[in-house]
Amino acid sequence: EGPDDEDGNASDDEDGDGNKKLCRVELHTPEIRDEFVEVKDGDITLDDFKSDDVFIFDSGETVFVWVGSGADPQEKRNGLPMAHNYLRTSGQPWRSISVLKEGSRSKEFAAALAA
């Protein structure tokens, strides 16, 4: 709401409050904006990720772009830009983004799911 949002001193919850969110990347026609749709919050498990989609997983600290092996090629290309859009709208644009392909291993991702 004010200029304080830009300098990192806006509120107490901007360091990540631990609330997990899972969003699916959705691509549309040129008339309809591409977007991310929140599909779940709170307790998120690996079973929530589907091979035919690209997901943005917000652990509360880090944002992961999870790319399903059967996802549409355009969704795969747009996952990272959509994650940047997500962070911009979250009020926490400085948080890190990690990209993870289905089947690859990441200790940080596993720890975020387990937390």
Short mmCIF file of C-alpha atoms in Angstrom, two decimals:
data_model
loop_
_atom_site.label_atom_id
_atom_site.label_comp_id
_atom_site.label_asym_id
_atom_site.label_seq_id
_atom_site.Cartn_x
_atom_site.Cartn_y
_atom_site.Cartn_z
CA GLU A 1 0.00 0.00 0.00
CA GLY A 2 2.85 2.46 0.32
CA PRO A 3 6.42 3.13 -0.75
CA ASP A 4 7.64 1.05 2.21
CA ASP A 5 6.70 -2.04 0.18
CA GLU A 6 9.73 -1.45 -2.05
CA ASP A 7 12.40 -1.16 0.64
CA GLY A 8 11.74 -4.38 2.51
CA ASN A 9 10.28 -2.73 5.62
CA ALA A 10 6.59 -2.90 4.84
CA SER A 11 5.36 -5.60 7.24
CA ASP A 12 6.30 -8.42 9.55
CA ASP A 13 5.08 -11.18 7.25
CA GLU A 14 7.21 -10.41 4.22
CA ASP A 15 10.02 -12.78 5.11
CA GLY A 16 7.77 -15.73 4.30
CA ASP A 17 5.21 -16.88 6.81
CA GLY A 18 5.46 -20.59 6.12
CA ASN A 19 2.07 -20.79 4.39
CA LYS A 20 2.45 -23.20 1.50
CA LYS A 21 0.60 -22.71 -1.77
CA LEU A 22 0.41 -24.78 -4.92
CA CYS A 23 -0.60 -23.12 -8.18
CA ARG A 24 -1.02 -24.62 -11.64
CA VAL A 25 0.24 -22.73 -14.69
CA GLU A 26 -2.54 -22.28 -17.23
CA LEU A 27 -2.01 -21.02 -20.76
CA HIS A 28 -4.88 -19.51 -22.70
CA THR A 29 -5.60 -17.98 -26.05
CA PRO A 30 -4.16 -14.54 -26.83
CA GLU A 31 -7.46 -12.95 -25.77
CA ILE A 32 -7.24 -14.48 -22.29
CA ARG A 33 -4.17 -13.84 -20.17
CA ASP A 34 -2.01 -16.73 -19.11
CA GLU A 35 -2.23 -17.24 -15.39
CA PHE A 36 -1.50 -19.36 -12.38
CA VAL A 37 -4.44 -20.87 -10.53
CA GLU A 38 -4.17 -21.77 -6.85
CA VAL A 39 -5.12 -25.43 -6.48
CA LYS A 40 -4.18 -26.07 -2.85
CA ASP A 41 -2.75 -24.48 0.25
CA GLY A 42 -1.50 -25.83 3.55
CA ASP A 43 -0.37 -29.46 3.55
CA ILE A 44 1.05 -30.20 0.09
CA THR A 45 2.51 -33.56 -0.91
CA LEU A 46 4.21 -34.89 -4.03
CA ASP A 47 0.90 -36.57 -4.94
CA ASP A 48 -0.55 -33.09 -5.59
CA PHE A 49 1.79 -32.60 -8.55
CA LYS A 50 0.50 -34.03 -11.86
CA SER A 51 2.78 -35.05 -14.74
CA ASP A 52 0.75 -33.23 -17.39
CA ASP A 53 1.08 -29.80 -15.75
CA VAL A 54 3.57 -27.19 -14.58
CA PHE A 55 3.16 -26.04 -10.99
CA ILE A 56 4.36 -23.12 -8.92
CA PHE A 57 4.98 -24.32 -5.36
CA ASP A 58 5.44 -21.60 -2.76
CA SER A 59 6.98 -23.07 0.39
CA GLY A 60 6.70 -19.75 2.23
CA GLU A 61 10.42 -19.14 1.76
CA THR A 62 11.31 -20.37 -1.73
CA VAL A 63 9.24 -20.66 -4.89
CA PHE A 64 9.68 -23.78 -7.00
CA VAL A 65 8.63 -24.27 -10.60
CA TRP A 66 7.87 -27.99 -10.91
CA VAL A 67 7.77 -29.12 -14.54
CA GLY A 68 5.81 -32.30 -15.22
CA SER A 69 7.23 -34.69 -17.81
CA GLY A 70 4.03 -34.63 -19.85
CA ALA A 71 3.35 -30.89 -19.63
CA ASP A 72 2.55 -28.84 -22.70
CA PRO A 73 5.77 -27.40 -24.23
CA GLN A 74 4.38 -23.87 -23.94
CA GLU A 75 3.62 -24.40 -20.25
CA LYS A 76 7.19 -25.63 -19.78
CA ARG A 77 8.56 -22.48 -21.43
CA ASN A 78 6.31 -20.18 -19.44
CA GLY A 79 6.72 -21.70 -15.97
CA LEU A 80 9.59 -19.44 -14.90
CA PRO A 81 8.05 -16.18 -16.22
CA MET A 82 4.79 -17.13 -14.47
CA ALA A 83 6.70 -17.70 -11.22
CA HIS A 84 8.15 -14.19 -11.57
CA ASN A 85 4.61 -12.86 -12.04
CA TYR A 86 3.51 -14.83 -8.98
CA LEU A 87 6.26 -13.28 -6.85
CA ARG A 88 5.46 -9.80 -8.14
CA THR A 89 1.83 -10.18 -7.06
CA SER A 90 2.79 -11.78 -3.73
CA GLY A 91 4.45 -8.62 -2.44
CA GLN A 92 7.69 -10.59 -1.98
CA PRO A 93 9.45 -10.25 -5.36
CA TRP A 94 12.96 -10.81 -3.97
CA ARG A 95 12.48 -14.46 -2.96
CA SER A 96 14.40 -17.10 -4.90
CA ILE A 97 12.93 -19.35 -7.59
CA SER A 98 14.16 -22.88 -8.30
CA VAL A 99 13.15 -24.90 -11.34
CA LEU A 100 12.73 -28.64 -10.89
CA LYS A 101 11.87 -31.22 -13.53
CA GLU A 102 9.70 -34.18 -12.59
CA GLY A 103 11.86 -37.08 -11.46
CA SER A 104 14.87 -34.98 -10.50
CA ARG A 105 15.97 -34.83 -6.88
CA SER A 106 16.32 -31.70 -4.80
CA LYS A 107 17.00 -31.72 -1.07
CA GLU A 108 15.60 -28.19 -0.80
CA PHE A 109 12.35 -29.21 -2.53
CA ALA A 110 11.98 -32.36 -0.39
CA ALA A 111 12.61 -30.34 2.78
CA ALA A 112 10.03 -27.72 1.72
CA LEU A 113 7.39 -30.40 1.15
CA ALA A 114 8.18 -32.06 4.50
CA ALA A 115 8.17 -28.81 6.51
#
